[in-house]
């Protein structure tokens, strides 16, 4: 089973749920936790992780041989991302805009364009706290997060329960993390911002035909608007984590709360059973 | 034009709450919600839509199965895993580059523009606002952010306003980079957690990379004073000026539920801290 943990709004507790769920389940079955928030990966802060393997993830950037280029402009015309331009007798490549699709090299009639890898970030693989762990890290200043997420998904072990910690938002990186999951576990808080973004996240998951379940975090702050919404939409609320200074304090120090509040381990095991039912219903 | 952008790296640290406070306290300004993935600022503003439109950000490859001979050339050239073994195109994976259409010998594939979201401008209780929302499952938030900024600049021009406040998105990737270009200062909002500090370091790297002056606010600072002190040390080493610290205050959520900012509650300790942060920032801008 593949569980994607998402939220729409940031800071609602995705990492908290992902890490505590992984630790609780790893006592009973093979688990793999994958931190797909490659822009701001945080899972490792809560784990004892040393990477056994580090791999670079790159996109291919065009390099133009000025001796072969006739400035015909076919590459610039073909590029959908406006990443290549001919200005007078000069050819310019905008690395940030390039998606690395290779079309410019294909259309060049003189073979002036070759491609060289440009690192976007890395993926790291290894073991942490009794389970398999993988994470991706986008390099500072790079815009494209999704190729790193796809590389991470290639590392999923077929026989493990996979827990994917998705990035916030509803854009490409979030879609990449949820795509192909058996269930999207959406973590929210019952505030106007939380509900607004939960609706967006539900929209994304449904557009990808992934069933959804909701966790209300910091239960007690806010009001009952998330419960009303879920009841109206027929979305199961599978767990409520109360607002507690103790949980907030453990989080702030990078300690998974199931390590101190051990009664929560059973609750995460029950949660897993509930998720199985939602995923297959 | 004084263009201030609120960023945080980590989500949920209080960007929108602080941007909302600045919106209340700034006299003449235009507002832009650059968090098109999870646009929340308008929830504090009572917007009345003035103009709106559909945003077509990207093209996607569409295949005419009657023309397809299943030769597989498209799958060979696609670098985004968007074409499966049966040569179906997965629109969620497709980047719209057109390589498949280029190599297709029977012209079975065409690129077609798709509706990705909706942009709008609005009159609000706190001034003109430009914003957008991505449709569920659509991509290209970066381009939509660029469009929101363009609309906001135009609103400012029309109203002859010199101040623009933009609420940004979490992360450090595409939408964040799209929101940074051209701004005059970035206010980074962090929280005293190890995650908050870790993410602050990365977003500061991005802001420095683009050469924009940055200022720091520590929100919910009293939730872990040890880490707040650690963040102060980090800021000092990186020559990042701290505008102030905001205490944890459940009035922030209570006011949000009423569609208001904490600075609109005279009793709120967080509101008081936000007012001080606003004055300090106004002093710096002078």
Coordinates of C-alpha atoms in Angstrom, one line a residue:
Chain A
X1 CA 0.0 0.0 0.0
X2 CA 1.1 3.5 -0.8
X3 CA 0.0 6.3 1.5
X4 CA 0.6 9.9 0.4
X5 CA 0.4 12.4 3.3
X6 CA -0.7 15.8 2.0
X7 CA -2.5 18.9 3.2
X8 CA -2.8 21.9 0.8
X9 CA -1.9 24.3 3.6
X10 CA 1.6 24.1 5.0
X11 CA 2.5 23.6 8.6
X12 CA -0.6 21.5 9.4
X13 CA 1.4 18.4 10.6
X14 CA 2.2 16.3 7.5
X15 CA 5.7 15.5 8.8
X16 CA 4.5 14.8 12.3
X17 CA 2.0 12.3 11.0
X18 CA 4.4 10.7 8.4
X19 CA 7.2 10.2 10.9
X20 CA 5.0 9.0 13.8
X21 CA 3.1 6.6 11.5
X22 CA 6.3 5.2 10.1
X23 CA 7.8 4.6 13.5
X24 CA 4.6 3.0 14.9
X25 CA 4.0 0.7 11.9
X26 CA 7.7 -0.3 11.5
X27 CA 7.4 -2.5 14.6
X28 CA 4.9 -4.7 12.8
X29 CA 5.8 -4.7 9.1
X30 CA 8.4 -3.5 6.5
X31 CA 7.9 0.3 6.1
X32 CA 9.5 2.8 3.8
X33 CA 9.2 6.5 4.5
X34 CA 9.9 8.8 1.6
X35 CA 10.2 12.6 2.2
X36 CA 8.9 14.0 -1.1
X37 CA 9.0 17.6 0.2
X38 CA 12.3 18.1 -1.6
X39 CA 12.1 21.9 -1.3
X40 CA 12.0 21.9 2.5
X41 CA 12.6 18.3 3.7
X42 CA 12.1 17.9 7.4
X43 CA 11.6 14.2 8.2
X44 CA 15.3 13.5 8.8
X45 CA 15.3 16.0 11.7
X46 CA 13.1 13.6 13.6
X47 CA 15.1 10.5 12.6
X48 CA 18.5 8.9 13.1
X49 CA 19.4 8.8 9.4
X50 CA 22.7 8.5 7.7
X51 CA 22.5 8.1 3.9
X52 CA 24.1 4.9 2.5
X53 CA 23.6 6.1 -1.0
X54 CA 23.5 9.6 -2.5
X55 CA 22.6 10.2 -6.1
X56 CA 22.5 13.3 -8.2
X57 CA 19.4 14.2 -10.1
X58 CA 20.0 16.3 -13.2
X59 CA 18.2 17.8 -16.1
X60 CA 19.9 18.1 -19.5
X61 CA 20.7 21.6 -20.6
X62 CA 21.4 22.5 -24.2
X63 CA 25.0 23.7 -25.1
X64 CA 25.4 25.4 -28.4
X65 CA 28.5 25.1 -30.5
X66 CA 28.8 28.6 -32.0
X67 CA 30.9 27.3 -34.8
X68 CA 28.1 25.0 -36.0
X69 CA 25.2 27.3 -35.2
X70 CA 23.8 29.2 -38.2
X71 CA 21.3 31.2 -36.1
X72 CA 18.4 29.8 -38.1
X73 CA 16.2 30.2 -35.0
X74 CA 14.5 26.7 -35.3
X75 CA 15.4 25.9 -31.7
X76 CA 13.9 29.1 -30.3
X77 CA 10.8 28.6 -32.4
X78 CA 10.4 25.0 -31.2
X79 CA 11.0 25.6 -27.5
X80 CA 7.7 25.8 -25.6
X81 CA 9.4 27.3 -22.5
X82 CA 11.1 30.3 -24.2
X83 CA 14.3 29.0 -22.8
X84 CA 16.4 29.6 -25.9
X85 CA 16.5 32.8 -27.9
X86 CA 18.4 34.2 -30.9
X87 CA 19.2 37.9 -30.5
X88 CA 21.0 39.1 -33.6
X89 CA 24.0 36.9 -34.0
X90 CA 23.9 35.6 -30.5
X91 CA 22.1 32.5 -29.1
X92 CA 21.1 32.6 -25.5
X93 CA 20.0 29.7 -23.3
X94 CA 18.0 30.5 -20.1
X95 CA 18.9 27.6 -17.8
X96 CA 16.1 28.4 -15.3
X97 CA 13.4 28.2 -17.9
X98 CA 14.7 25.1 -19.6
X99 CA 12.8 21.8 -18.8
X100 CA 15.5 19.7 -20.4
X101 CA 13.1 18.1 -22.9
X102 CA 15.8 17.9 -25.7
X103 CA 13.5 19.3 -28.5
X104 CA 16.0 22.0 -29.4
X105 CA 18.7 19.5 -30.1
X106 CA 16.3 17.4 -32.2
X107 CA 15.2 20.3 -34.4
X108 CA 18.7 21.8 -34.9
X109 CA 19.6 21.1 -38.6
X110 CA 23.4 21.5 -38.1
X111 CA 23.8 19.4 -34.9
X112 CA 25.1 22.5 -33.1
X113 CA 23.2 21.6 -29.9
X114 CA 24.5 19.0 -27.5
X115 CA 23.2 18.4 -24.0
X116 CA 25.0 18.4 -20.7
X117 CA 23.6 17.4 -17.3
X118 CA 22.8 20.1 -14.8
X119 CA 22.2 19.0 -11.2
X120 CA 18.8 19.9 -9.7
X121 CA 19.4 18.2 -6.4
X122 CA 20.1 14.8 -4.9
X123 CA 18.3 11.8 -3.5
X124 CA 19.5 10.1 -0.4
X125 CA 18.7 6.5 0.6
X126 CA 19.3 4.5 3.7
X127 CA 17.9 3.2 7.0
X128 CA 16.4 5.2 9.9
X129 CA 14.8 4.0 13.1
X130 CA 14.0 0.5 11.9
X131 CA 12.7 1.3 8.5
X132 CA 13.8 2.3 5.0
X133 CA 14.1 6.0 4.5
X134 CA 14.6 8.1 1.4
X135 CA 14.6 11.8 0.8
X136 CA 15.3 14.3 -1.9
X137 CA 16.9 17.7 -1.6
X138 CA 16.4 20.4 -4.2
X139 CA 19.5 22.6 -4.7
X140 CA 19.1 26.2 -3.6
X141 CA 18.0 28.4 -6.5
X142 CA 16.6 25.6 -8.6
X143 CA 12.9 25.7 -9.6
X144 CA 12.1 22.2 -10.7
X145 CA 11.3 19.9 -7.9
X146 CA 9.3 17.2 -9.7
X147 CA 12.1 15.3 -11.4
X148 CA 13.6 14.6 -7.9
X149 CA 10.2 13.4 -6.7
X150 CA 9.9 11.0 -9.6
X151 CA 13.4 9.6 -8.9
X152 CA 12.4 9.1 -5.3
X153 CA 9.3 7.2 -6.4
X154 CA 11.5 4.9 -8.5
X155 CA 13.1 3.8 -5.2
X156 CA 9.8 2.5 -3.6
X157 CA 10.2 -1.2 -2.5
X158 CA 7.2 -3.2 -3.8
X159 CA 6.9 -5.2 -0.6
X160 CA 7.0 -2.3 1.8
X161 CA 4.2 -0.2 3.1
X162 CA 5.2 3.2 1.5
X163 CA 4.5 6.4 3.3
X164 CA 5.1 9.5 1.1
X165 CA 5.4 12.8 2.9
X166 CA 4.1 15.3 0.2
X167 CA 5.0 19.0 -0.1
X168 CA 2.4 21.6 0.8
X169 CA 0.4 23.3 -1.9
X170 CA -1.5 21.8 -4.8
X171 CA 0.9 22.3 -7.7
X172 CA 3.2 20.0 -9.6
X173 CA 5.3 18.7 -6.8
X174 CA 2.2 17.8 -4.7
X175 CA 0.6 16.1 -7.7
X176 CA 3.8 14.1 -8.3
X177 CA 3.8 12.9 -4.8
X178 CA 0.1 11.9 -4.7
X179 CA -0.1 10.4 -8.3
X180 CA -0.2 6.6 -8.0
X181 CA -1.0 6.5 -4.3
X182 CA -3.6 4.2 -2.9
X183 CA -4.8 6.8 -0.5
X184 CA -4.2 10.5 0.2
X185 CA -4.2 11.1 3.9
X186 CA -4.9 14.8 4.3
X187 CA -3.8 16.6 7.4
X188 CA -5.6 19.8 8.3
X189 CA -6.6 22.1 11.1
X190 CA -10.1 23.4 11.6
X191 CA -9.6 27.0 10.7
X192 CA -10.7 29.1 7.7
X193 CA -7.2 28.7 6.1
X194 CA -7.1 25.0 6.9
X195 CA -10.5 24.2 5.4
X196 CA -9.9 26.3 2.3
X197 CA -6.7 24.5 1.5
X198 CA -8.1 21.1 2.5
X199 CA -10.8 21.6 -0.2
X200 CA -8.1 22.3 -2.8
X201 CA -6.2 19.2 -1.7
X202 CA -9.3 17.0 -1.9
X203 CA -9.8 18.4 -5.4
X204 CA -6.3 17.4 -6.4
X205 CA -6.6 13.9 -5.0
X206 CA -10.0 13.3 -6.6
X207 CA -8.7 14.6 -10.0
X208 CA -6.1 11.9 -9.7
X209 CA -8.7 9.3 -8.6
X210 CA -7.0 8.8 -5.3
X211 CA -9.4 8.2 -2.3
X212 CA -9.0 10.6 0.6
X213 CA -9.2 10.5 4.4
X214 CA -8.7 13.4 6.8
X215 CA -6.7 13.9 10.0
X216 CA -7.6 17.0 12.1
X217 CA -4.5 18.2 13.8
X218 CA -4.4 20.7 16.7
X219 CA -7.9 19.6 17.4
X220 CA -9.5 22.1 19.7
X221 CA -8.2 25.3 18.1
X222 CA -10.6 26.7 15.5
X223 CA -14.2 25.5 15.1
X224 CA -16.1 22.5 13.7
X225 CA -16.0 23.6 10.0
X226 CA -13.8 20.7 8.9
X227 CA -16.1 18.2 10.5
X228 CA -19.1 19.7 8.8
X229 CA -17.3 19.8 5.4
X230 CA -16.2 16.1 5.7
X231 CA -19.6 15.0 6.7
X232 CA -21.2 16.8 3.7
X233 CA -18.5 15.4 1.3
X234 CA -18.6 11.8 2.8
X235 CA -14.9 12.0 3.7
X236 CA -13.9 9.9 6.7
X237 CA -12.0 11.6 9.6
X238 CA -9.6 8.9 10.6
X239 CA -7.8 10.7 13.5
X240 CA -7.9 13.8 15.7
X241 CA -4.7 14.9 17.3
X242 CA -5.5 17.4 20.0
X243 CA -3.7 20.8 20.4
X244 CA -1.2 20.1 23.1
X245 CA 1.8 22.1 24.3
X246 CA 3.6 18.8 24.9
X247 CA 3.2 17.6 21.4
X248 CA 4.2 21.1 20.1
X249 CA 7.2 21.1 22.3
X250 CA 8.4 17.6 21.2
X251 CA 7.9 18.7 17.6
X252 CA 9.9 21.8 18.1
X253 CA 12.8 19.8 19.4
X254 CA 12.7 17.2 16.6
X255 CA 11.3 14.4 18.7
X256 CA 8.6 12.1 17.2
X257 CA 5.8 12.3 19.8
X258 CA 5.1 8.5 19.8
X259 CA 8.5 8.1 21.5
X260 CA 7.3 9.9 24.6
X261 CA 3.6 9.4 24.4
X262 CA 3.7 5.7 23.6
X263 CA -0.1 5.2 23.8
X264 CA -0.2 6.9 20.4
X265 CA 1.5 4.0 18.7
X266 CA -1.6 1.9 18.9
X267 CA -3.7 4.8 17.6
X268 CA -1.5 4.9 14.5
X269 CA -1.9 1.1 14.0
X270 CA -5.6 1.5 14.2
X271 CA -5.3 4.4 11.8
X272 CA -3.5 2.2 9.3
X273 CA -6.3 -0.4 9.5
X274 CA -8.8 2.4 8.8
X275 CA -6.8 3.6 5.8
X276 CA -6.8 0.1 4.3
X277 CA -10.5 0.1 4.4
X278 CA -10.8 3.5 2.8
X279 CA -8.3 2.6 0.1
X280 CA -10.2 -0.6 -0.9
X281 CA -13.8 0.7 -0.5
Chain B
X1 CA 7.5 51.0 -6.0
X2 CA 8.1 49.4 -2.6
X3 CA 7.3 45.8 -3.1
X4 CA 7.4 43.6 0.1
X5 CA 7.0 39.8 -0.2
X6 CA 6.3 37.5 2.7
X7 CA 8.1 34.1 2.6
X8 CA 8.9 31.3 5.1
X9 CA 10.3 28.2 3.5
X10 CA 8.3 26.1 5.9
X11 CA 4.5 26.3 5.6
X12 CA 2.2 27.4 8.4
X13 CA 4.6 29.7 10.2
X14 CA 2.3 32.7 9.8
X15 CA 3.1 34.4 6.5
X16 CA -0.5 35.1 5.7
X17 CA -1.3 36.3 9.2
X18 CA 1.6 38.8 9.1
X19 CA 0.8 39.9 5.6
X20 CA -2.8 40.4 6.7
X21 CA -1.6 42.5 9.6
X22 CA 0.6 44.6 7.3
X23 CA -2.4 45.0 5.0
X24 CA -4.4 46.5 7.9
X25 CA -1.6 48.8 9.0
X26 CA -0.3 50.1 5.6
X27 CA -2.2 53.1 4.4
X28 CA -2.0 53.2 0.6
X29 CA -1.2 49.9 -1.1
X30 CA -2.0 47.1 -3.4
X31 CA -2.2 43.5 -2.3
X32 CA -1.1 40.4 -4.2
X33 CA -1.7 36.8 -3.2
X34 CA 1.1 34.9 -4.8
X35 CA 0.3 31.7 -3.0
X36 CA -1.8 30.4 -5.9
X37 CA -1.7 26.8 -4.6
X38 CA -3.3 27.7 -1.3
X39 CA -4.6 31.2 -1.5
X40 CA -5.8 32.4 1.9
X41 CA -5.1 36.1 2.1
X42 CA -8.5 37.0 0.6
X43 CA -10.3 35.2 3.5
X44 CA -9.3 38.3 5.6
X45 CA -10.3 40.9 3.1
X46 CA -14.0 40.6 2.1
X47 CA -13.2 40.8 -1.7
X48 CA -15.6 42.1 -4.3
X49 CA -14.4 40.8 -7.7
X50 CA -13.7 43.6 -10.2
X51 CA -12.3 41.6 -13.1
X52 CA -11.4 37.9 -13.7
X53 CA -10.4 35.5 -16.4
X54 CA -9.2 32.0 -17.2
X55 CA -5.5 31.4 -17.2
X56 CA -4.1 29.1 -19.8
X57 CA -0.5 28.4 -18.7
X58 CA 0.7 25.4 -20.5
X59 CA 0.0 23.2 -23.4
X60 CA -0.5 19.5 -23.2
X61 CA 0.1 16.8 -25.8
X62 CA -3.2 15.3 -27.1
X63 CA -3.2 12.2 -29.3
X64 CA -5.6 11.3 -32.1
X65 CA -5.9 7.6 -31.7
X66 CA -7.2 7.2 -35.3
X67 CA -3.9 8.5 -36.6
X68 CA -1.6 6.7 -34.2
X69 CA 0.2 3.7 -35.6
X70 CA 1.7 2.7 -32.2
X71 CA 5.2 3.1 -33.6
X72 CA 6.5 4.2 -30.2
X73 CA 8.7 7.1 -31.3
X74 CA 6.9 9.4 -28.9
X75 CA 7.6 7.2 -25.9
X76 CA 11.3 7.0 -26.9
X77 CA 11.8 10.8 -26.8
X78 CA 9.6 11.7 -23.9
X79 CA 11.7 12.5 -20.9
X80 CA 8.9 13.0 -18.5
X81 CA 7.5 9.5 -18.4
X82 CA 4.2 10.8 -19.8
X83 CA 3.7 8.1 -22.4
X84 CA 2.9 4.6 -21.2
X85 CA 3.5 1.2 -22.8
X86 CA 0.2 1.4 -24.7
X87 CA 1.3 4.9 -25.9
X88 CA -1.4 6.7 -23.8
X89 CA -0.4 10.2 -22.7
X90 CA -0.7 10.9 -19.0
X91 CA -1.7 14.6 -18.7
X92 CA -0.4 14.8 -15.2
X93 CA 3.1 13.8 -16.2
X94 CA 3.2 15.8 -19.5
X95 CA 5.2 19.0 -19.4
X96 CA 3.9 20.2 -22.8
X97 CA 7.3 20.3 -24.5
X98 CA 6.1 19.0 -27.8
X99 CA 9.0 16.6 -28.4
X100 CA 6.4 13.7 -29.0
X101 CA 4.5 15.8 -31.5
X102 CA 7.7 16.7 -33.4
X103 CA 8.8 13.0 -33.9
X104 CA 5.3 11.6 -34.6
X105 CA 5.5 10.4 -38.2
X106 CA 1.7 10.6 -38.7
X107 CA 1.0 13.9 -36.9
X108 CA -1.2 12.1 -34.4
X109 CA -0.1 14.3 -31.6
X110 CA -0.9 18.0 -31.2
X111 CA -0.2 20.4 -28.4
X112 CA -3.2 22.2 -27.0
X113 CA -3.6 25.0 -24.4
X114 CA -5.4 24.0 -21.2
X115 CA -7.2 26.0 -18.6
X116 CA -5.0 25.9 -15.5
X117 CA -6.6 28.4 -13.2
X118 CA -8.5 31.6 -12.7
X119 CA -7.0 35.1 -12.0
X120 CA -8.9 38.0 -10.5
X121 CA -8.7 41.5 -9.3
X122 CA -10.9 42.6 -6.5
X123 CA -11.8 45.6 -4.3
X124 CA -11.4 44.7 -0.7
X125 CA -12.0 46.4 2.7
X126 CA -8.2 46.9 2.8
X127 CA -7.5 48.0 -0.8
X128 CA -7.2 46.5 -4.3
X129 CA -6.1 42.9 -4.5
X130 CA -4.8 40.7 -7.3
X131 CA -4.9 36.9 -6.9
X132 CA -5.5 33.6 -8.6
X133 CA -6.4 30.0 -7.9
X134 CA -5.0 27.0 -9.6
X135 CA -7.7 24.5 -10.8
X136 CA -7.5 21.2 -8.9
X137 CA -4.8 19.0 -10.4
X138 CA -3.4 21.7 -12.7
X139 CA 0.2 22.8 -12.8
X140 CA 2.3 25.8 -13.8
X141 CA 1.9 27.7 -10.5
X142 CA 5.1 29.7 -11.4
X143 CA 3.5 31.2 -14.5
X144 CA 0.3 32.0 -12.6
X145 CA 2.3 33.8 -9.9
X146 CA 4.0 35.9 -12.6
X147 CA 0.6 36.8 -13.9
X148 CA -0.7 37.8 -10.4
X149 CA 2.3 40.1 -10.0
X150 CA 1.6 41.7 -13.4
X151 CA -2.0 42.3 -12.5
X152 CA -1.0 43.8 -9.1
X153 CA 1.5 46.1 -10.7
X154 CA -1.2 47.3 -13.1
X155 CA -3.6 48.0 -10.2
X156 CA -0.9 50.0 -8.5
X157 CA -0.2 52.0 -11.6
X158 CA -3.9 52.7 -12.1
X159 CA -4.4 53.8 -8.6
X160 CA -1.0 55.6 -8.4
X161 CA 0.0 53.6 -5.4
X162 CA 3.7 53.1 -4.5
X163 CA 3.4 50.1 -2.1
X164 CA 2.7 46.5 -3.0
X165 CA 2.4 43.7 -0.4
X166 CA 2.7 40.1 -1.6
X167 CA 1.9 37.0 0.3
X168 CA 4.1 34.2 -1.0
X169 CA 4.0 30.4 -0.9
X170 CA 5.9 27.9 1.2
X171 CA 8.9 26.0 -0.3
X172 CA 11.9 27.3 -2.3
X173 CA 11.0 26.1 -5.8
X174 CA 9.1 27.3 -8.9
X175 CA 6.3 29.5 -7.4
X176 CA 8.6 31.0 -4.8
X177 CA 11.3 31.9 -7.4
X178 CA 8.6 33.4 -9.6
X179 CA 7.4 35.6 -6.7
X180 CA 10.8 36.9 -5.8
X181 CA 11.9 38.6 -9.0
X182 CA 11.6 42.4 -8.8
X183 CA 10.6 42.7 -5.2
X184 CA 12.4 45.3 -3.0
X185 CA 12.4 43.4 0.3
X186 CA 11.4 40.0 1.7
X187 CA 10.1 39.4 5.2
X188 CA 10.8 35.9 6.3
X189 CA 8.5 34.4 8.9
X190 CA 9.8 31.5 10.9
X191 CA 8.9 29.6 14.1
X192 CA 11.1 28.2 16.9
X193 CA 11.2 24.6 15.8
X194 CA 14.2 22.7 14.4
X195 CA 12.1 22.4 11.2
X196 CA 11.5 26.1 11.1
X197 CA 15.2 26.9 11.5
X198 CA 16.2 24.3 8.9
X199 CA 13.8 25.7 6.4
X200 CA 14.7 29.3 7.1
X201 CA 18.3 28.5 6.2
X202 CA 17.2 27.2 2.8
X203 CA 14.8 30.0 2.0
X204 CA 17.4 32.6 3.1
X205 CA 19.8 31.0 0.6
X206 CA 17.3 31.5 -2.2
X207 CA 16.6 35.1 -1.3
X208 CA 20.3 35.8 -1.1
X209 CA 20.8 34.0 -4.4
X210 CA 18.5 36.5 -6.0
X211 CA 20.1 39.4 -4.1
X212 CA 17.0 40.7 -2.4
X213 CA 17.3 42.3 1.1
X214 CA 15.7 40.1 3.8
X215 CA 14.3 40.7 7.3
X216 CA 13.2 38.1 9.9
X217 CA 10.2 37.7 12.1
X218 CA 10.1 34.9 14.7
X219 CA 6.4 33.9 15.2
X220 CA 5.1 32.0 18.2
X221 CA 8.6 32.8 19.7
X222 CA 7.7 31.7 23.2
X223 CA 6.7 28.1 22.3
X224 CA 10.4 27.2 22.5
X225 CA 12.7 30.0 23.8
X226 CA 15.8 27.9 23.4
X227 CA 15.3 27.5 19.7
X228 CA 14.2 31.1 19.4
X229 CA 17.6 32.0 20.8
X230 CA 19.3 29.6 18.4
X231 CA 17.5 31.4 15.5
X232 CA 18.6 34.8 16.8
X233 CA 22.2 33.5 16.7
X234 CA 21.7 32.2 13.2
X235 CA 20.3 35.5 12.1
X236 CA 23.2 37.4 13.6
X237 CA 25.8 35.2 11.8
X238 CA 24.0 35.6 8.5
X239 CA 23.5 39.4 9.0
X240 CA 19.8 39.0 8.8
X241 CA 18.0 41.8 10.7
X242 CA 15.3 40.6 13.1
X243 CA 12.2 42.9 12.9
X244 CA 10.7 41.3 16.0
X245 CA 9.2 38.3 17.7
X246 CA 5.5 37.4 18.0
X247 CA 4.2 35.5 21.1
X248 CA 1.9 32.5 20.7
X249 CA -1.7 33.9 21.0
X250 CA -4.9 32.0 20.3
X251 CA -6.5 35.3 19.4
X252 CA -4.8 35.0 16.0
X253 CA -7.0 32.0 15.1
X254 CA -10.0 33.5 16.8
X255 CA -9.7 36.7 14.7
X256 CA -9.0 34.6 11.6
X257 CA -12.3 32.8 12.1
X258 CA -14.0 36.2 12.0
X259 CA -12.1 37.0 8.8
X260 CA -9.9 39.6 10.6
X261 CA -6.3 40.1 11.5
X262 CA -5.0 39.9 15.1
X263 CA -4.0 43.6 14.8
X264 CA -7.7 44.5 14.7
X265 CA -8.0 43.2 18.3
X266 CA -6.5 45.9 20.6
X267 CA -6.1 43.3 23.4
X268 CA -4.2 40.7 21.4
X269 CA -0.5 40.3 22.4
X270 CA 0.4 38.9 19.0
X271 CA -1.4 41.9 17.4
X272 CA 0.6 44.3 19.6
X273 CA 3.9 42.6 18.5
X274 CA 2.9 42.8 14.8
X275 CA 2.2 46.5 15.2
X276 CA 5.7 47.0 16.6
X277 CA 7.2 44.9 13.8
X278 CA 5.3 47.0 11.2
X279 CA 6.7 50.3 12.7
X280 CA 10.2 48.9 12.8
X281 CA 10.0 47.9 9.1
X282 CA 8.5 51.2 8.2
X283 CA 11.5 53.0 9.9
X284 CA 13.9 50.8 7.9
X285 CA 12.2 51.6 4.6
X286 CA 12.5 55.4 5.2

